[in-house]
PDB file of C-alpha atoms in Angstrom:
ATOM      1  CA  MET C 380      92.363 138.741  82.212  1.00 69.00           C
ATOM      2  CA  THR C 381      95.227 138.738  84.669  1.00 73.00           C
ATOM      3  CA  SER C 382      95.750 135.361  86.270  1.00 92.00           C
ATOM      4  CA  VAL C 383      93.060 134.574  88.821  1.00 93.00           C
ATOM      5  CA  LEU C 384      95.873 134.006  91.300  1.00 96.00           C
ATOM      6  CA  ASP C 385      96.997 137.621  90.991  1.00 95.00           C
ATOM      7  CA  LEU C 386      93.702 139.510  91.267  1.00 94.00           C
ATOM      8  CA  ALA C 387      93.653 139.671  95.078  1.00 95.00           C
ATOM      9  CA  PRO C 388      95.211 137.829  98.016  1.00 97.00           C
ATOM     10  CA  VAL C 389      91.871 136.242  98.895  1.00 98.00           C
ATOM     11  CA  VAL C 390      89.089 134.824  96.721  1.00 98.00           C
ATOM     12  CA  PRO C 391      85.792 134.726  98.629  1.00 98.00           C
ATOM     13  CA  VAL C 392      84.071 131.361  98.247  1.00 98.00           C
ATOM     14  CA  VAL C 393      80.383 132.202  98.098  1.00 98.00           C
ATOM     15  CA  VAL C 394      77.455 129.853  98.687  1.00 97.00           C
ATOM     16  CA  LEU C 395      74.146 131.580  97.940  1.00 96.00           C
ATOM     17  CA  ASP C 396      70.678 130.208  98.578  1.00 96.00           C
ATOM     18  CA  ASP C 397      68.972 133.381  97.333  1.00 97.00           C
ATOM     19  CA  ALA C 398      70.166 134.913  94.070  1.00 98.00           C
ATOM     20  CA  ALA C 399      68.693 138.255  95.175  1.00 98.00           C
ATOM     21  CA  ASP C 400      71.635 138.576  97.574  1.00 98.00           C
ATOM     22  CA  ALA C 401      74.227 138.156  94.828  1.00 98.00           C
ATOM     23  CA  VAL C 402      74.530 141.748  93.638  1.00 98.00           C
ATOM     24  CA  PRO C 403      74.689 143.525  97.024  1.00 98.00           C
ATOM     25  CA  LEU C 404      77.090 140.863  98.308  1.00 98.00           C
ATOM     26  CA  ALA C 405      79.348 141.234  95.271  1.00 98.00           C
ATOM     27  CA  ARG C 406      79.306 145.015  95.557  1.00 98.00           C
ATOM     28  CA  ALA C 407      80.361 144.764  99.209  1.00 98.00           C
ATOM     29  CA  LEU C 408      83.223 142.403  98.384  1.00 98.00           C
ATOM     30  CA  VAL C 409      84.455 144.578  95.511  1.00 98.00           C
ATOM     31  CA  ALA C 410      84.241 147.697  97.675  1.00 98.00           C
ATOM     32  CA  GLY C 411      86.358 145.879 100.252  1.00 98.00           C
ATOM     33  CA  GLY C 412      89.051 145.131  97.692  1.00 97.00           C
ATOM     34  CA  LEU C 413      88.175 141.546  96.716  1.00 98.00           C
ATOM     35  CA  PRO C 414      87.105 141.631  93.048  1.00 98.00           C
ATOM     36  CA  ALA C 415      87.516 137.904  92.298  1.00 98.00           C
ATOM     37  CA  ILE C 416      84.400 136.127  93.575  1.00 98.00           C
ATOM     38  CA  GLU C 417      83.897 132.369  93.357  1.00 98.00           C
ATOM     39  CA  VAL C 418      80.210 131.427  93.419  1.00 98.00           C
ATOM     40  CA  THR C 419      79.982 127.716  94.114  1.00 98.00           C
ATOM     41  CA  LEU C 420      77.562 125.542  92.179  1.00 98.00           C
ATOM     42  CA  ARG C 421      76.284 123.969  95.384  1.00 97.00           C
ATOM     43  CA  THR C 422      72.845 125.586  95.322  1.00 97.00           C
ATOM     44  CA  ALA C 423      70.020 126.004  92.830  1.00 98.00           C
ATOM     45  CA  ALA C 424      70.559 129.776  92.932  1.00 98.00           C
ATOM     46  CA  ALA C 425      74.209 129.663  91.837  1.00 98.00           C
ATOM     47  CA  LEU C 426      73.895 130.162  88.082  1.00 98.00           C
ATOM     48  CA  GLU C 427      71.328 132.925  88.501  1.00 98.00           C
ATOM     49  CA  ALA C 428      73.662 134.585  91.019  1.00 98.00           C
ATOM     50  CA  ILE C 429      76.582 134.415  88.581  1.00 98.00           C
ATOM     51  CA  ARG C 430      74.383 135.863  85.845  1.00 98.00           C
ATOM     52  CA  ALA C 431      73.301 138.765  88.067  1.00 98.00           C
ATOM     53  CA  ILE C 432      76.826 139.619  89.235  1.00 98.00           C
ATOM     54  CA  ALA C 433      78.177 139.468  85.684  1.00 98.00           C
ATOM     55  CA  ALA C 434      75.445 141.807  84.479  1.00 98.00           C
ATOM     56  CA  GLU C 435      75.254 144.293  87.345  1.00 98.00           C
ATOM     57  CA  VAL C 436      78.664 144.441  89.063  1.00 98.00           C
ATOM     58  CA  PRO C 437      81.144 145.343  86.311  1.00 97.00           C
ATOM     59  CA  ASP C 438      84.112 145.623  88.685  1.00 97.00           C
ATOM     60  CA  ALA C 439      83.633 142.068  89.914  1.00 98.00           C
ATOM     61  CA  VAL C 440      85.414 139.132  88.306  1.00 98.00           C
ATOM     62  CA  VAL C 441      82.863 136.437  88.973  1.00 98.00           C
ATOM     63  CA  GLY C 442      83.749 132.775  88.658  1.00 98.00           C
ATOM     64  CA  ALA C 443      82.074 129.437  89.217  1.00 98.00           C
ATOM     65  CA  GLY C 444      83.293 127.008  91.851  1.00 98.00           C
ATOM     66  CA  THR C 445      82.561 123.342  92.561  1.00 98.00           C
ATOM     67  CA  VAL C 446      82.602 122.732  88.808  1.00 98.00           C
ATOM     68  CA  VAL C 447      82.678 118.939  88.488  1.00 98.00           C
ATOM     69  CA  THR C 448      81.145 118.111  85.071  1.00 98.00           C
ATOM     70  CA  PRO C 449      81.636 119.298  81.496  1.00 98.00           C
ATOM     71  CA  GLY C 450      77.990 120.377  81.520  1.00 98.00           C
ATOM     72  CA  ALA C 451      78.632 122.619  84.502  1.00 98.00           C
ATOM     73  CA  VAL C 452      81.513 124.205  82.606  1.00 98.00           C
ATOM     74  CA  ALA C 453      79.209 125.119  79.724  1.00 98.00           C
ATOM     75  CA  ASP C 454      76.414 126.350  82.000  1.00 98.00           C
ATOM     76  CA  SER C 455      78.808 128.495  84.053  1.00 98.00           C
ATOM     77  CA  VAL C 456      80.403 130.196  81.074  1.00 98.00           C
ATOM     78  CA  ALA C 457      76.975 130.800  79.517  1.00 98.00           C
ATOM     79  CA  ALA C 458      75.906 132.484  82.775  1.00 98.00           C
ATOM     80  CA  GLY C 459      78.889 134.839  82.624  1.00 98.00           C
ATOM     81  CA  ALA C 460      81.547 133.122  84.715  1.00 98.00           C
ATOM     82  CA  ARG C 461      84.984 134.532  83.921  1.00 98.00           C
ATOM     83  CA  PHE C 462      86.910 131.728  85.605  1.00 98.00           C
ATOM     84  CA  LEU C 463      86.261 128.164  86.731  1.00 98.00           C
ATOM     85  CA  VAL C 464      87.343 126.296  89.865  1.00 98.00           C
ATOM     86  CA  SER C 465      87.027 122.570  90.485  1.00 98.00           C
ATOM     87  CA  PRO C 466      87.726 120.547  93.641  1.00 98.00           C
ATOM     88  CA  GLY C 467      89.423 117.896  91.497  1.00 98.00           C
ATOM     89  CA  TRP C 468      89.765 116.947  87.851  1.00 98.00           C
ATOM     90  CA  THR C 469      89.354 114.216  85.284  1.00 97.00           C
ATOM     91  CA  GLU C 470      90.516 114.142  81.670  1.00 97.00           C
ATOM     92  CA  ALA C 471      86.996 114.977  80.470  1.00 98.00           C
ATOM     93  CA  LEU C 472      86.587 117.861  82.909  1.00 98.00           C
ATOM     94  CA  LEU C 473      90.039 119.229  82.116  1.00 98.00           C
ATOM     95  CA  THR C 474      89.288 119.160  78.389  1.00 98.00           C
ATOM     96  CA  ALA C 475      86.006 120.996  78.921  1.00 98.00           C
ATOM     97  CA  MET C 476      87.642 123.655  81.088  1.00 98.00           C
ATOM     98  CA  ARG C 477      90.469 124.123  78.597  1.00 97.00           C
ATOM     99  CA  ASP C 478      87.986 124.421  75.718  1.00 97.00           C
ATOM    100  CA  SER C 479      85.830 126.926  77.621  1.00 97.00           C
ATOM    101  CA  GLY C 480      88.098 129.838  76.770  1.00 95.00           C
ATOM    102  CA  VAL C 481      88.200 131.164  80.346  1.00 97.00           C
ATOM    103  CA  PRO C 482      90.906 130.683  83.017  1.00 97.00           C
ATOM    104  CA  PHE C 483      90.471 127.667  85.258  1.00 98.00           C
ATOM    105  CA  LEU C 484      91.908 126.222  88.459  1.00 98.00           C
ATOM    106  CA  PRO C 485      91.638 122.424  88.574  1.00 98.00           C
ATOM    107  CA  GLY C 486      91.828 120.980  92.056  1.00 98.00           C
ATOM    108  CA  VAL C 487      94.717 118.861  93.343  1.00 98.00           C
ATOM    109  CA  SER C 488      95.748 117.385  96.665  1.00 98.00           C
ATOM    110  CA  THR C 489      98.650 115.094  95.715  1.00 97.00           C
ATOM    111  CA  VAL C 490     102.003 115.524  94.011  1.00 98.00           C
ATOM    112  CA  SER C 491     101.011 113.030  91.315  1.00 98.00           C
ATOM    113  CA  GLU C 492      97.982 115.141  90.420  1.00 98.00           C
ATOM    114  CA  VAL C 493     100.197 118.222  90.188  1.00 98.00           C
ATOM    115  CA  VAL C 494     102.660 116.423  87.921  1.00 98.00           C
ATOM    116  CA  ALA C 495      99.825 115.173  85.715  1.00 98.00           C
ATOM    117  CA  LEU C 496      98.504 118.724  85.259  1.00 98.00           C
ATOM    118  CA  LEU C 497     101.995 120.014  84.507  1.00 98.00           C
ATOM    119  CA  GLU C 498     102.190 117.378  81.754  1.00 98.00           C
ATOM    120  CA  HIS C 499      99.056 118.978  80.315  1.00 98.00           C
ATOM    121  CA  GLY C 500     100.676 122.404  80.435  1.00 97.00           C
ATOM    122  CA  VAL C 501      98.574 123.575  83.397  1.00 98.00           C
ATOM    123  CA  THR C 502     100.605 125.463  85.994  1.00 98.00           C
ATOM    124  CA  GLU C 503      97.858 127.156  88.074  1.00 98.00           C
ATOM    125  CA  MET C 504      95.783 124.971  90.363  1.00 98.00           C
ATOM    126  CA  LYS C 505      93.518 124.873  93.373  1.00 98.00           C
ATOM    127  CA  PHE C 506      94.966 123.022  96.383  1.00 98.00           C
ATOM    128  CA  PHE C 507      92.013 121.380  98.134  1.00 98.00           C
ATOM    129  CA  PRO C 508      91.190 120.568 100.884  1.00 98.00           C
ATOM    130  CA  ALA C 509      94.124 122.686 101.972  1.00 98.00           C
ATOM    131  CA  GLU C 510      94.167 122.212 105.727  1.00 98.00           C
ATOM    132  CA  ALA C 511      93.206 118.534 105.616  1.00 98.00           C
ATOM    133  CA  ALA C 512      95.707 117.787 102.836  1.00 98.00           C
ATOM    134  CA  GLY C 513      98.770 119.119 104.629  1.00 97.00           C
ATOM    135  CA  GLY C 514      98.518 122.898 104.777  1.00 98.00           C
ATOM    136  CA  PRO C 515     101.424 125.309 104.273  1.00 98.00           C
ATOM    137  CA  ALA C 516     104.039 122.685 105.170  1.00 98.00           C
ATOM    138  CA  TYR C 517     102.864 120.473 102.325  1.00 98.00           C
ATOM    139  CA  LEU C 518     102.898 123.283  99.765  1.00 98.00           C
ATOM    140  CA  LYS C 519     106.332 124.396 100.930  1.00 98.00           C
ATOM    141  CA  SER C 520     107.613 120.875 100.318  1.00 98.00           C
ATOM    142  CA  VAL C 521     106.034 120.793  96.856  1.00 97.00           C
ATOM    143  CA  SER C 522     107.677 124.072  95.840  1.00 97.00           C
ATOM    144  CA  GLY C 523     111.139 122.480  95.831  1.00 96.00           C
ATOM    145  CA  PRO C 524     110.716 119.847  93.111  1.00 97.00           C
ATOM    146  CA  LEU C 525     107.824 121.585  91.332  1.00 98.00           C
ATOM    147  CA  PRO C 526     108.468 125.352  91.483  1.00 98.00           C
ATOM    148  CA  GLN C 527     106.523 125.984  88.287  1.00 98.00           C
ATOM    149  CA  ALA C 528     103.208 125.015  89.933  1.00 98.00           C
ATOM    150  CA  ARG C 529     101.227 127.841  91.564  1.00 98.00           C
ATOM    151  CA  PHE C 530      98.271 127.367  93.858  1.00 98.00           C
ATOM    152  CA  CYS C 531      95.126 128.825  95.333  1.00 98.00           C
ATOM    153  CA  PRO C 532      94.721 126.815  98.552  1.00 98.00           C
ATOM    154  CA  THR C 533      91.113 126.469  99.731  1.00 98.00           C
ATOM    155  CA  GLY C 534      89.481 124.479 102.481  1.00 98.00           C
ATOM    156  CA  GLY C 535      89.633 125.229 106.190  1.00 98.00           C
ATOM    157  CA  ILE C 536      91.585 128.470 105.780  1.00 98.00           C
ATOM    158  CA  THR C 537      90.803 131.287 108.192  1.00 98.00           C
ATOM    159  CA  ALA C 538      91.994 134.868 108.566  1.00 97.00           C
ATOM    160  CA  GLU C 539      94.528 133.626 111.089  1.00 97.00           C
ATOM    161  CA  LYS C 540      95.828 130.806 108.875  1.00 98.00           C
ATOM    162  CA  ALA C 541      95.901 132.710 105.568  1.00 98.00           C
ATOM    163  CA  PRO C 542      99.210 134.595 106.100  1.00 97.00           C
ATOM    164  CA  ALA C 543     101.211 131.358 106.381  1.00 97.00           C
ATOM    165  CA  TYR C 544      99.943 130.312 102.951  1.00 98.00           C
ATOM    166  CA  LEU C 545     100.389 133.738 101.369  1.00 97.00           C
ATOM    167  CA  ALA C 546     104.020 133.835 102.499  1.00 97.00           C
ATOM    168  CA  LEU C 547     104.837 130.870 100.245  1.00 97.00           C
ATOM    169  CA  PRO C 548     106.361 131.564  96.808  1.00 96.00           C
ATOM    170  CA  ASN C 549     104.053 129.074  95.088  1.00 98.00           C
ATOM    171  CA  VAL C 550     100.816 130.510  96.489  1.00 98.00           C
ATOM    172  CA  GLY C 551      99.151 133.292  94.533  1.00 97.00           C
ATOM    173  CA  CYS C 552      96.023 133.657  96.658  1.00 98.00           C
ATOM    174  CA  VAL C 553      93.834 131.697  99.051  1.00 98.00           C
ATOM    175  CA  GLY C 554      90.138 130.911  98.978  1.00 98.00           C
ATOM    176  CA  GLY C 555      87.987 131.315 102.040  1.00 98.00           C
ATOM    177  CA  THR C 556      84.633 132.117 103.567  1.00 98.00           C
ATOM    178  CA  TRP C 557      85.587 133.965 106.742  1.00 98.00           C
ATOM    179  CA  MET C 558      84.583 137.345 105.296  1.00 98.00           C
ATOM    180  CA  LEU C 559      81.100 135.891 104.740  1.00 98.00           C
ATOM    181  CA  PRO C 560      79.855 134.969 108.228  1.00 97.00           C
ATOM    182  CA  PRO C 561      76.425 133.288 108.073  1.00 96.00           C
ATOM    183  CA  ASP C 562      74.854 135.711 110.543  1.00 97.00           C
ATOM    184  CA  ALA C 563      75.954 138.707 108.437  1.00 97.00           C
ATOM    185  CA  LEU C 564      74.522 137.133 105.292  1.00 96.00           C
ATOM    186  CA  ALA C 565      71.269 136.287 107.044  1.00 96.00           C
ATOM    187  CA  ALA C 566      70.973 139.878 108.268  1.00 97.00           C
ATOM    188  CA  LYS C 567      72.062 141.236 104.874  1.00 97.00           C
ATOM    189  CA  ASP C 568      74.733 143.188 106.743  1.00 98.00           C
ATOM    190  CA  TRP C 569      76.707 144.172 103.661  1.00 98.00           C
ATOM    191  CA  ALA C 570      78.675 146.811 105.563  1.00 98.00           C
ATOM    192  CA  ARG C 571      80.136 144.113 107.795  1.00 98.00           C
ATOM    193  CA  VAL C 572      80.980 141.981 104.756  1.00 98.00           C
ATOM    194  CA  GLU C 573      82.731 144.967 103.190  1.00 98.00           C
ATOM    195  CA  ALA C 574      84.729 145.605 106.371  1.00 98.00           C
ATOM    196  CA  LEU C 575      85.822 141.961 106.604  1.00 98.00           C
ATOM    197  CA  ALA C 576      86.704 141.962 102.907  1.00 98.00           C
ATOM    198  CA  ARG C 577      88.856 145.047 103.406  1.00 98.00           C
ATOM    199  CA  GLU C 578      90.755 143.290 106.199  1.00 97.00           C
ATOM    200  CA  ALA C 579      91.250 140.247 103.961  1.00 98.00           C
ATOM    201  CA  SER C 580      92.431 142.325 101.007  1.00 97.00           C
ATOM    202  CA  ALA C 581      95.122 143.868 103.226  1.00 96.00           C
ATOM    203  CA  LEU C 582      96.673 140.502 104.128  1.00 95.00           C
ATOM    204  CA  ARG C 583      99.240 140.961 101.396  1.00 78.00           C
ATOM    205  CA  ARG C 584      99.861 144.068  99.294  1.00 57.00           C
TER     206      ARG C 584
END
């Protein structure tokens, strides 16, 4: 698979309470030009949702987010996740993600964490929580001494804030939820989700 950071400018961060919504939601996002979909393991429906998307939406590249234990790594890959995203990392979690055989983005928010991952040969990371941890200015500063590190910033990013991140040389994509407004999900308004996804996919061509 191409690097997760290069699949699309935006990775939708999906929280699903009902796995029945997974397939129509994924189809809307893919139709809007956002094939990489991070389903967070924050709900009981998450693994079932990943399984459904992997089985029924072949053009989607479904991944698991909020992966914080080695067990979650195994469960996510078994469900069909094609990439893994964590908000942070430990040695045990990093080993499990590396051994999983799928691409992964371990989370960082400090320069020391970035350097530690680089020592492990990991150059692609999640920057979280992006806005709270310093935003584009922070990542711009990091790019000087550590140009080999590339990021997917996530956390507090909106359609208005995304371009400032995407303009940075060390940012491959951003993660966000703005194309998934709660009222649209509640109404199962997949056409609106597709339209918002199309706007997001056009942020950088």
